[in-house]
mmCIF file of C-alpha atoms and ligand atoms in Angstrom:
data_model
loop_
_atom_site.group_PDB
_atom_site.id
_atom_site.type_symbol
_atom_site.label_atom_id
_atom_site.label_comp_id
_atom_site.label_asym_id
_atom_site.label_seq_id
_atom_site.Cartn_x
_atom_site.Cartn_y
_atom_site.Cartn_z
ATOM 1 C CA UNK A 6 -39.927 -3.772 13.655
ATOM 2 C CA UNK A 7 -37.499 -2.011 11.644
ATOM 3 C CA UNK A 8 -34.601 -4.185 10.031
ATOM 4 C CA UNK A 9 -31.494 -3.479 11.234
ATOM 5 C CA UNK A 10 -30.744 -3.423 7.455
ATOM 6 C CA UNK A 11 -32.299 -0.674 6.519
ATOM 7 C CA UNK A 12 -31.128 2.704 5.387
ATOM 8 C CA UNK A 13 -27.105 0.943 6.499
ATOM 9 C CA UNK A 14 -23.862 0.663 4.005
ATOM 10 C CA UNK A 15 -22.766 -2.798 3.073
ATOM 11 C CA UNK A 16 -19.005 -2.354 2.240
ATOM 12 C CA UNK A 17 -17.653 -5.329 4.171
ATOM 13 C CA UNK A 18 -18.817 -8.653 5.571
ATOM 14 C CA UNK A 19 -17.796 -7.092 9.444
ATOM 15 C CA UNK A 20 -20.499 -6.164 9.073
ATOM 16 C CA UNK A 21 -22.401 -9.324 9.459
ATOM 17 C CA UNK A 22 -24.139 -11.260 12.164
ATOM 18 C CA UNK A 23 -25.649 -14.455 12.246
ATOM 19 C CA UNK A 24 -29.133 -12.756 12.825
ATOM 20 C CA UNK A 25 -28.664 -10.726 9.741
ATOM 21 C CA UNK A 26 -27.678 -13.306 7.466
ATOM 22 C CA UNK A 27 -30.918 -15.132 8.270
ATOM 23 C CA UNK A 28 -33.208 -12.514 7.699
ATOM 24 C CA UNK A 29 -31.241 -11.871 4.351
ATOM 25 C CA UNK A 30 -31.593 -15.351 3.482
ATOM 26 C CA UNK A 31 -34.710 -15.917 4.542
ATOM 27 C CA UNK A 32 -35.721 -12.573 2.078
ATOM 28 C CA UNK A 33 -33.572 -14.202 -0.534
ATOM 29 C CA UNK A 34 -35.967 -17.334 -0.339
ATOM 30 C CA UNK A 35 -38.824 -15.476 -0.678
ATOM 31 C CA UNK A 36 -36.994 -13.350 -3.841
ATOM 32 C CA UNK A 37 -36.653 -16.736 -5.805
ATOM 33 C CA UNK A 38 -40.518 -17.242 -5.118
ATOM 34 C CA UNK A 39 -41.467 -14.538 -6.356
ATOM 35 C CA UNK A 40 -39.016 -14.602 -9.805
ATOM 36 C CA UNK A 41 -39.762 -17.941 -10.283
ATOM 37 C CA UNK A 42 -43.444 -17.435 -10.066
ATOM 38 C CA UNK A 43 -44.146 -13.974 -11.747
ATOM 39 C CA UNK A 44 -40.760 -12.612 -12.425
ATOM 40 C CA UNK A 45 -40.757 -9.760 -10.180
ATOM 41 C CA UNK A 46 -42.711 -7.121 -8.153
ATOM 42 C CA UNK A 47 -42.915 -3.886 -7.438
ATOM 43 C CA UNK A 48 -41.438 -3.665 -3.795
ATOM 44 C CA UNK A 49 -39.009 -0.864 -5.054
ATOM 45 C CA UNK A 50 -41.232 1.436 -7.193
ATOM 46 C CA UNK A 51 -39.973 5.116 -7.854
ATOM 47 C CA UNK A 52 -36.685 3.890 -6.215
ATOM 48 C CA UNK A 53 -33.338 4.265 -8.270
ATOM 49 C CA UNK A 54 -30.105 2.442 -7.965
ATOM 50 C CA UNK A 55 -27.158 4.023 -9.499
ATOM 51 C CA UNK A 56 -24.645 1.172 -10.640
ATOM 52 C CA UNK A 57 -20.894 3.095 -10.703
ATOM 53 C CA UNK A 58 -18.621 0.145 -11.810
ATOM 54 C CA UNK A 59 -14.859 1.098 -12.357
ATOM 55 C CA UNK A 60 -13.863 -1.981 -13.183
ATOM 56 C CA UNK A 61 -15.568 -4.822 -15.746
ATOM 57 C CA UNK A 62 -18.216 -7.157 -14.648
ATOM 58 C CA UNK A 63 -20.988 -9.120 -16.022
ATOM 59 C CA UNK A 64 -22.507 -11.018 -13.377
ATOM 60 C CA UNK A 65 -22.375 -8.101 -10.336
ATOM 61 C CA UNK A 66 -23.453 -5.152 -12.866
ATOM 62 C CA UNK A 67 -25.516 -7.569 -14.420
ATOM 63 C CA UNK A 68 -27.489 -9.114 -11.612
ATOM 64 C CA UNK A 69 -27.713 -6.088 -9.332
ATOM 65 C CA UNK A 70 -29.210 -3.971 -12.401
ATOM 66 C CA UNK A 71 -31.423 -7.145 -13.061
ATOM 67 C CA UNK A 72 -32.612 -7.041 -9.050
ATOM 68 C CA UNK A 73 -33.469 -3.169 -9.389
ATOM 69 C CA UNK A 74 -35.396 -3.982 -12.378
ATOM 70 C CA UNK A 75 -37.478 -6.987 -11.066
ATOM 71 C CA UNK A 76 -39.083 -5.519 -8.299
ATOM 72 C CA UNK A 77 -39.700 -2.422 -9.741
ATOM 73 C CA UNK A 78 -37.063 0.166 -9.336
ATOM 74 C CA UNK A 79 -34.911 2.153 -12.001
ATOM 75 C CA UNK A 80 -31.380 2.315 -13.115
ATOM 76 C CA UNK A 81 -28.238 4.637 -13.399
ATOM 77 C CA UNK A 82 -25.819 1.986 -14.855
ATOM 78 C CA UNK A 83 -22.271 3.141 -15.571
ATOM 79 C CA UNK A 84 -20.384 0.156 -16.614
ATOM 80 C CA UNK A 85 -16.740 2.224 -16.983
ATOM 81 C CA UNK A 86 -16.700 5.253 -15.452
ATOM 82 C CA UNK A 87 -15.328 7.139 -18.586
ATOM 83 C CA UNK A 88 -18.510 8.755 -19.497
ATOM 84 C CA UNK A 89 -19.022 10.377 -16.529
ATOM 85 C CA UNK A 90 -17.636 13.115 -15.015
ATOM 86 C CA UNK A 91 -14.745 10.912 -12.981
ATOM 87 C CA UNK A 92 -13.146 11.028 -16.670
ATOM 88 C CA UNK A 93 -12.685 15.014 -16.103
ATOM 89 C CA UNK A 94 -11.042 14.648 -12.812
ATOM 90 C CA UNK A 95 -14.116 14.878 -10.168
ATOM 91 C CA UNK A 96 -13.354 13.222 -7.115
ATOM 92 C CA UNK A 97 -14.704 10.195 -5.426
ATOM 93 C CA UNK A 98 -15.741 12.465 -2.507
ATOM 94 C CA UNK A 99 -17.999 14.564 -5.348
ATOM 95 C CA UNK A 100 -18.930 11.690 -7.110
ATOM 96 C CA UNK A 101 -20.602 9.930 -4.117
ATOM 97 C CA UNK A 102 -22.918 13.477 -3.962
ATOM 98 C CA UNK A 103 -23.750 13.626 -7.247
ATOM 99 C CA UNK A 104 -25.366 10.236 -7.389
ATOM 100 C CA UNK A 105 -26.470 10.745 -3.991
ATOM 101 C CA UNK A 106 -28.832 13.536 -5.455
ATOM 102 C CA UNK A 107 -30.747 11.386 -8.094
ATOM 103 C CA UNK A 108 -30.338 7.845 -6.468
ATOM 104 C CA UNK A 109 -31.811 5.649 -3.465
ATOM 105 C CA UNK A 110 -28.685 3.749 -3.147
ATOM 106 C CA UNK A 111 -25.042 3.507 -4.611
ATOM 107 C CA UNK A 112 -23.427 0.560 -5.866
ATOM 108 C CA UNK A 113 -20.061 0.679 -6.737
ATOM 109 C CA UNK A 114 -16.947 -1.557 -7.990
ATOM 110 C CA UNK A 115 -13.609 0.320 -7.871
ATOM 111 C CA UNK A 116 -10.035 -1.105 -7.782
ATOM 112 C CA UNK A 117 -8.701 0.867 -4.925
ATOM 113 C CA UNK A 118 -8.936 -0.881 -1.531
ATOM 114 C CA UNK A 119 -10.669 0.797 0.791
ATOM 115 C CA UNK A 120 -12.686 3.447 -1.531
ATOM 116 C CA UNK A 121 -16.252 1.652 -1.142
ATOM 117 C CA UNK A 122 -15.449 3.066 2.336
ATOM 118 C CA UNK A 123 -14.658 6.459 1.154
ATOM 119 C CA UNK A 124 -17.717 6.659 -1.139
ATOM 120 C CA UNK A 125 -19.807 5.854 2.091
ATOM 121 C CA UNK A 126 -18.549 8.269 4.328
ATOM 122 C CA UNK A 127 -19.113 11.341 1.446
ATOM 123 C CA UNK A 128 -22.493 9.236 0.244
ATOM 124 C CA UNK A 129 -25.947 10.512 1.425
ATOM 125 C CA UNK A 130 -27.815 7.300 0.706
ATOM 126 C CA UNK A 131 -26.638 4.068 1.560
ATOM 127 C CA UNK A 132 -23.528 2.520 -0.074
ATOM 128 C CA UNK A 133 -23.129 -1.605 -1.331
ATOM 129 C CA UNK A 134 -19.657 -2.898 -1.765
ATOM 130 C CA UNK A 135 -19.481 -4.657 -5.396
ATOM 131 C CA UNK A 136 -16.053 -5.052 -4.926
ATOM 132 C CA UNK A 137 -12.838 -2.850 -4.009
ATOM 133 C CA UNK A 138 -9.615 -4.164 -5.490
ATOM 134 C CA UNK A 139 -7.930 -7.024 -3.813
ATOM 135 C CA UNK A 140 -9.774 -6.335 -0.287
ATOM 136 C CA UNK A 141 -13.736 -7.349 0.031
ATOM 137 C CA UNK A 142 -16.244 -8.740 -2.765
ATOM 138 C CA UNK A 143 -19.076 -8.904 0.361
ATOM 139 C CA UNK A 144 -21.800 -9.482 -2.022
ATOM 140 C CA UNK A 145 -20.111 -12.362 -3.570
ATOM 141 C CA UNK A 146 -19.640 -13.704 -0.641
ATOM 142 C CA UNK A 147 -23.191 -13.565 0.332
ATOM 143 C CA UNK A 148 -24.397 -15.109 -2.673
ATOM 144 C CA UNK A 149 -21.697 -17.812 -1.897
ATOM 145 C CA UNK A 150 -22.944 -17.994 1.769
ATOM 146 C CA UNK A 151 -26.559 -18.333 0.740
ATOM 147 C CA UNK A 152 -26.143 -21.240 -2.152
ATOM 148 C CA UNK A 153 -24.156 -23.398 0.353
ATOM 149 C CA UNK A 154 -26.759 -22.799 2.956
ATOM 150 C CA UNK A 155 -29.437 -24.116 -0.111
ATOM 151 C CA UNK A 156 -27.459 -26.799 -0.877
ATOM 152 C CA UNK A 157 -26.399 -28.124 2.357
ATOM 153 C CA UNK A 158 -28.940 -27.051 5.001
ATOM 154 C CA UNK A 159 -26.880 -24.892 7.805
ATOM 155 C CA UNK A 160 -22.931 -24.998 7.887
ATOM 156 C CA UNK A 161 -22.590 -27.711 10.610
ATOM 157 C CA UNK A 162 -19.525 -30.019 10.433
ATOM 158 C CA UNK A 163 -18.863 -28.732 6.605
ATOM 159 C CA UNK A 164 -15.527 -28.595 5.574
ATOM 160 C CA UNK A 165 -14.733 -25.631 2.797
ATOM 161 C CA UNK A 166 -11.621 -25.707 0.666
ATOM 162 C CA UNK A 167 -10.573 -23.529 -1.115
ATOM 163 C CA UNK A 168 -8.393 -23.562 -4.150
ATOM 164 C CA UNK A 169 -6.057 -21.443 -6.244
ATOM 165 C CA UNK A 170 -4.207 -18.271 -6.116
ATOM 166 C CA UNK A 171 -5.938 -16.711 -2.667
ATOM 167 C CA UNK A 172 -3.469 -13.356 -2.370
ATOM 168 C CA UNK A 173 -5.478 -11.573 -4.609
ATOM 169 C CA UNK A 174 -9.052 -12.766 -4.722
ATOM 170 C CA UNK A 175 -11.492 -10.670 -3.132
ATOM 171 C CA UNK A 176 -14.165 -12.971 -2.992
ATOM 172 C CA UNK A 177 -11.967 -15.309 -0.699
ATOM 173 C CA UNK A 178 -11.397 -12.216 1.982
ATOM 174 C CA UNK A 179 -14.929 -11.744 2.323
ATOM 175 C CA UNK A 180 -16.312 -15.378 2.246
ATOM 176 C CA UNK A 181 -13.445 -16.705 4.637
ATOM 177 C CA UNK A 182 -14.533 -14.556 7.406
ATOM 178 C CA UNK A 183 -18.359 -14.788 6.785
ATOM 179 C CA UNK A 184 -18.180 -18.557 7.107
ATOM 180 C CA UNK A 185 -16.428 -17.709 10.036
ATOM 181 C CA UNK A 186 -19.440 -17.006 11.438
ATOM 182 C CA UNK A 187 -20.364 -19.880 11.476
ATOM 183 C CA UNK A 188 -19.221 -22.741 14.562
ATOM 184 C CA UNK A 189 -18.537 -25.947 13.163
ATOM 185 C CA UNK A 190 -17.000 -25.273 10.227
ATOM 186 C CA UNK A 191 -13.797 -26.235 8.761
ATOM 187 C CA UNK A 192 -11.934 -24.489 5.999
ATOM 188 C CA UNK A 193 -8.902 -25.973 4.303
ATOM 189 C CA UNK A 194 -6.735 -23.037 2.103
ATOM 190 C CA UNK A 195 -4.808 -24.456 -1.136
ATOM 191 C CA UNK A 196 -2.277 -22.086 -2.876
ATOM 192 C CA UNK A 197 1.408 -22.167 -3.684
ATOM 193 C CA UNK A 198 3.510 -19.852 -1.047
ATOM 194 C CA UNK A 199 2.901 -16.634 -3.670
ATOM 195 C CA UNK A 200 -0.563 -17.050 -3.504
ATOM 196 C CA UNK A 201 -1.286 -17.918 -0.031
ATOM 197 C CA UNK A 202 -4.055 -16.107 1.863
ATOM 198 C CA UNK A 203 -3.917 -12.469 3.054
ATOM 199 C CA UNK A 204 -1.941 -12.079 6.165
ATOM 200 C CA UNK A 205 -5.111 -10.127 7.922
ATOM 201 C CA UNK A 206 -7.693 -12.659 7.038
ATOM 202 C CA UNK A 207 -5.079 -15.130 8.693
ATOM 203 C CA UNK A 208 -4.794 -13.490 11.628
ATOM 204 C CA UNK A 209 -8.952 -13.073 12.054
ATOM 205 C CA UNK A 210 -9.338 -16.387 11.315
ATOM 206 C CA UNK A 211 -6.670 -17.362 14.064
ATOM 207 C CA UNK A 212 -8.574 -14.232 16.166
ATOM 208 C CA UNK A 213 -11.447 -16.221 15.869
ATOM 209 C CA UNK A 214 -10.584 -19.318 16.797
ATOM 210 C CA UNK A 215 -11.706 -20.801 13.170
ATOM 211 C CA UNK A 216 -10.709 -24.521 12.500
ATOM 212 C CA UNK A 217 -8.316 -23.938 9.716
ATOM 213 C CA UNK A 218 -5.071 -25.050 7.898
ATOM 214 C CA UNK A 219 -3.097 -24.255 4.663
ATOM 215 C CA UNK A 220 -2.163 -26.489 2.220
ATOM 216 C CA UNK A 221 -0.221 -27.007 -0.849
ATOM 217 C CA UNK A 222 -1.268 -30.116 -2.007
ATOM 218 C CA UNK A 223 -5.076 -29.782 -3.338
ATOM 219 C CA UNK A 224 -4.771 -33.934 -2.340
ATOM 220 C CA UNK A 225 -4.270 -33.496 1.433
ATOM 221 C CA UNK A 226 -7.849 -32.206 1.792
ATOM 222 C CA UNK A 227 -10.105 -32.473 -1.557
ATOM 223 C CA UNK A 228 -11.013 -36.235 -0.604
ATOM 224 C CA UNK A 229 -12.589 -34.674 2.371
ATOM 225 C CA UNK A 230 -14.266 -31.370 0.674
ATOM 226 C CA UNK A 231 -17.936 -30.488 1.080
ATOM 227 C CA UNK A 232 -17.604 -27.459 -1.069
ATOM 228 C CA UNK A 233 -14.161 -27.185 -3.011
ATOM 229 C CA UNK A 234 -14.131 -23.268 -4.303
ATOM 230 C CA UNK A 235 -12.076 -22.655 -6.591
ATOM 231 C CA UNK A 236 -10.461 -19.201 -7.940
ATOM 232 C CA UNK A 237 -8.932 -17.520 -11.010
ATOM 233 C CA UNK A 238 -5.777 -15.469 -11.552
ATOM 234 C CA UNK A 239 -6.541 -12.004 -11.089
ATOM 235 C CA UNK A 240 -4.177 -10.925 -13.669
ATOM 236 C CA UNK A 241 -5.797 -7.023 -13.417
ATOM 237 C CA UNK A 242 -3.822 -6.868 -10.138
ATOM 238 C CA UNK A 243 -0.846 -8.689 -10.328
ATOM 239 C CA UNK A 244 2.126 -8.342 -12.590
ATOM 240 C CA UNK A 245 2.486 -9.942 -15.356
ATOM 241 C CA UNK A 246 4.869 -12.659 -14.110
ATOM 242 C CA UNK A 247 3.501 -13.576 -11.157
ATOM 243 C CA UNK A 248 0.329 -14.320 -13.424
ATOM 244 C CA UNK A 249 1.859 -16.200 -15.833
ATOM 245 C CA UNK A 250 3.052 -17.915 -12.207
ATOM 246 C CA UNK A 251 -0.081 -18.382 -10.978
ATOM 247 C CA UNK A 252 -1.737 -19.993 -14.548
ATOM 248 C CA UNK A 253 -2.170 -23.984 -14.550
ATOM 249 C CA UNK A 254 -0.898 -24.302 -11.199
ATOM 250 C CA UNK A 255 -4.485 -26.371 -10.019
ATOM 251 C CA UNK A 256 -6.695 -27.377 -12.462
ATOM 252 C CA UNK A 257 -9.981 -29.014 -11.688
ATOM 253 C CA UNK A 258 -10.904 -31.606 -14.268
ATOM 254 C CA UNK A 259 -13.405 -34.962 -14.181
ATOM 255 C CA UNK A 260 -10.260 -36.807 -12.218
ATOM 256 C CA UNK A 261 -10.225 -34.489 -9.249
ATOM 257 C CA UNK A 262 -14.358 -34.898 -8.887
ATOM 258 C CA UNK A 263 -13.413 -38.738 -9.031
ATOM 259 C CA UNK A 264 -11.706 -38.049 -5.580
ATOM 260 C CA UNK A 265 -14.520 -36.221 -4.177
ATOM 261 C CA UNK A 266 -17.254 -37.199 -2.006
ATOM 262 C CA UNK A 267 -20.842 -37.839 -4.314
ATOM 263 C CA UNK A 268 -22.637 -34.957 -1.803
ATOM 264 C CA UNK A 269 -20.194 -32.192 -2.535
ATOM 265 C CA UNK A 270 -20.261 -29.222 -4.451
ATOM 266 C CA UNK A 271 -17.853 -27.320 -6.667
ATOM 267 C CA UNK A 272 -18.471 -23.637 -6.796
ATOM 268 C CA UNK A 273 -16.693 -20.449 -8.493
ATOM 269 C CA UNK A 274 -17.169 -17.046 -8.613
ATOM 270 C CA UNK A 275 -16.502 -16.760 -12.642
ATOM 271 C CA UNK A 276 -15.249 -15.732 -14.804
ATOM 272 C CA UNK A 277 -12.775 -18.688 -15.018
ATOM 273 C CA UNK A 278 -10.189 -18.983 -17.341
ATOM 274 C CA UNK A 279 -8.532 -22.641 -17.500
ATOM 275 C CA UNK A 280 -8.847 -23.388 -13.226
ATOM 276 C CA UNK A 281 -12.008 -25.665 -14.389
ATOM 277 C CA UNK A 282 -12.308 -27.905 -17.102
ATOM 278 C CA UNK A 283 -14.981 -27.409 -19.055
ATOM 279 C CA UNK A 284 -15.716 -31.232 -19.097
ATOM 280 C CA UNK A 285 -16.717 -30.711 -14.843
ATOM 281 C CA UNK A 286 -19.500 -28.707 -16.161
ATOM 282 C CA UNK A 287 -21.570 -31.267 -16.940
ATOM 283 C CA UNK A 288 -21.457 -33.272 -13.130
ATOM 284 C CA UNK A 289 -24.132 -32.170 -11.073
ATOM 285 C CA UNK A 290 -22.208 -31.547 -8.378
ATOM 286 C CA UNK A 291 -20.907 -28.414 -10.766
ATOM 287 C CA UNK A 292 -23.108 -25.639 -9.390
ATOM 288 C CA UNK A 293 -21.088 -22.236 -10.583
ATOM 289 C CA UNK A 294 -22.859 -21.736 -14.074
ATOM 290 C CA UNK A 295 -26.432 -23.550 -12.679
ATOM 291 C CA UNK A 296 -27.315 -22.199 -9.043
ATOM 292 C CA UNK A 297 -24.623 -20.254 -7.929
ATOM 293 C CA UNK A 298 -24.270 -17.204 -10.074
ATOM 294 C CA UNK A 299 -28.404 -17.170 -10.553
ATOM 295 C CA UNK A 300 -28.074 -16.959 -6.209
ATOM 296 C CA UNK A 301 -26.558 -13.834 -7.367
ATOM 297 C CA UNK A 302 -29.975 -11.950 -8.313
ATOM 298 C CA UNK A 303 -32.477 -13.001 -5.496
ATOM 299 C CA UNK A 304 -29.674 -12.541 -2.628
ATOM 300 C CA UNK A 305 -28.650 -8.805 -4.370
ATOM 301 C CA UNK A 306 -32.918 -8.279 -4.742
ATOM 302 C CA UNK A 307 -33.096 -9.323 -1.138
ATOM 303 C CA UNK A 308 -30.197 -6.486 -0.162
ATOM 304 C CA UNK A 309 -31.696 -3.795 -1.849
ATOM 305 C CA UNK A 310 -35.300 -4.528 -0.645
ATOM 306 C CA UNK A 311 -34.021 -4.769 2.888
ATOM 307 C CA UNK A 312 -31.563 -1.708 2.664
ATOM 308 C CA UNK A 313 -34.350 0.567 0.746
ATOM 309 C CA UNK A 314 -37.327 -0.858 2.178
ATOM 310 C CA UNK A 315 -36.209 -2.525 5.829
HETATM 311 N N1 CP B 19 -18.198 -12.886 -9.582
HETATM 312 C C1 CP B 19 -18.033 -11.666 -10.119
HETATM 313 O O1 CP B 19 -17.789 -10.685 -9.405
HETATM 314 O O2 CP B 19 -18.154 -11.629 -11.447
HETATM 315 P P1 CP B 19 -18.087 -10.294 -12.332
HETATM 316 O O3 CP B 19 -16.669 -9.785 -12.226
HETATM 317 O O4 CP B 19 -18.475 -10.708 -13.709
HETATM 318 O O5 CP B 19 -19.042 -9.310 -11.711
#
């Protein structure tokens, strides 16, 4: 039966159902087998993935090449679009047919909401979201999706809080209504007024009927926490003082994890800057430099085998 994955863009997490999670997951699973047990395979032979990132990364660029590479498939990276012909003035609309011509699938990273979207509609292959400004990170948020499911077992009763300055972190948008998904859960937002969630993920979460509530206090709720997520600045899209704002205002050190329950995990999407002591790193129940970012490569391999291959 073909996979309703197959041959489809992946530019938001709307786009989501329980049923495809599973089979994602379950292909995930199966990903880490195979990595762990001979490194790779060669599901995506004579297949190429062109990698357009407009903005820095090292573990999206770095894992999705790394995914291409593993079971098989080839490469166009462009890490910085300056090299290409975007530098001369072609247009996104252009762009998304030239690398339709030589590629099996588009990845790109870009810092204006909403032009993932735009590279779809002009694209002739499909299109994967690796992030788009302050609006989605959907991969992220799969990966994020898919380690708490490994840690934890399904989402029942878990209560997720997240920490830090929410306004502007993609990764939040997207894994705040995937979770949503999910009946049962509870999710507990911490952030000073400036940085308090998105209005529209506020009102979908309300929309949905999601157990929720918003919180200044990290202390009301982290006693509580399953998973406490926690978030950095993003100082490449705010200005300058509202960053300097946002610095130090939660910081997660060996005395917070005191007040947490022994079965909980701390995750991040990285790069941090000082929102984690380094000192947490070493508790087990640290998972963002051990599991969570290595998630990263078998849930992208599992994407790109399912949207290539169905
Ligand atoms: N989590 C994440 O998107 O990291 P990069 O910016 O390094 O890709």
């Amino acid at each position: 039966m073909k996979s309703t994955w197959q041959g489809a863009d992946f530019t938001s997490v709307d786009s989501l159902t329980l049923e495809t999670l599973s089979e994602l997951f379950d292909k995930a699973d199966v990903m880490k087998q195979v990595v762990e047990e001979k490194g790779g395979n060669n599901v995506l032979a004579g297949r190429v993935m062109a990698a357009l990132f407009y903005e820095p990364s090292s573990r999206t660029f770095g894992s999705f090449v790394s995914a291409m590479q593993r079971l098989g498939g080839g490469v166009i990276p462009f890490q910085g679009m300056t090299a290409s012909s975007v530098a001369k003035g072609e247009s996104l609309a252009d762009t998304a047919k030239v690398f339709s011509s030589f590629a099996d699938v588009l990845v790109m990273r870009n810092p204006e909401v909403g032009s993932v979207d735009t590279l779809a509609k002009n694209a002739w292959v499909p299109v994967i979201s690796a992030g788009d400004g302050i609006g989605e990170h959907p991969t992220q948020a799969l990966l994020d999706a898919y380690t708490i499911r490994a840690e934890f077992g399904s989402f029942d009763k878990l209560h997720l809080v997240i920490v830090g300055e929410l306004a502007h972190y993609r990764p939040v948008n997207s894994l705040a209504k995937l979770v949503a998904l999910f009946p049962g859960v509870k999710m507990s937002f911490v952030a000073f007024p400036e940085f308090a969630l998105q209005p529209e993920v506020r009102k979908f979460l309300q929309s949905k009927n999601v157990n929720f509530s918003e919180h200044v206090e990290l202390d009301d709720v982290v006693a509580d926490a399953d998973v406490l997520y926690v978030t950095r600045p993003k100082k490449e899209f705010i200005p300058v003082e509202l960053y300097r704002l946002a610095l130090g205002k939660y910081v997660i050190t060996t005395r917070t994890l005191e007040k947490m329950k022994k079965k909980s995990i701390v995750m991040h999407a990285l790069p941090r800057l000082d929102e984690i002591a380094v000192e947490v790193d070493d508790d087990p129940r640290a998972i963002y430099l051990t599991k969570q970012m290595k998630n990263g490569m078998y849930v992208r391999m599992a994407l790109l085998d399912l949207i290539i291959n169905g």
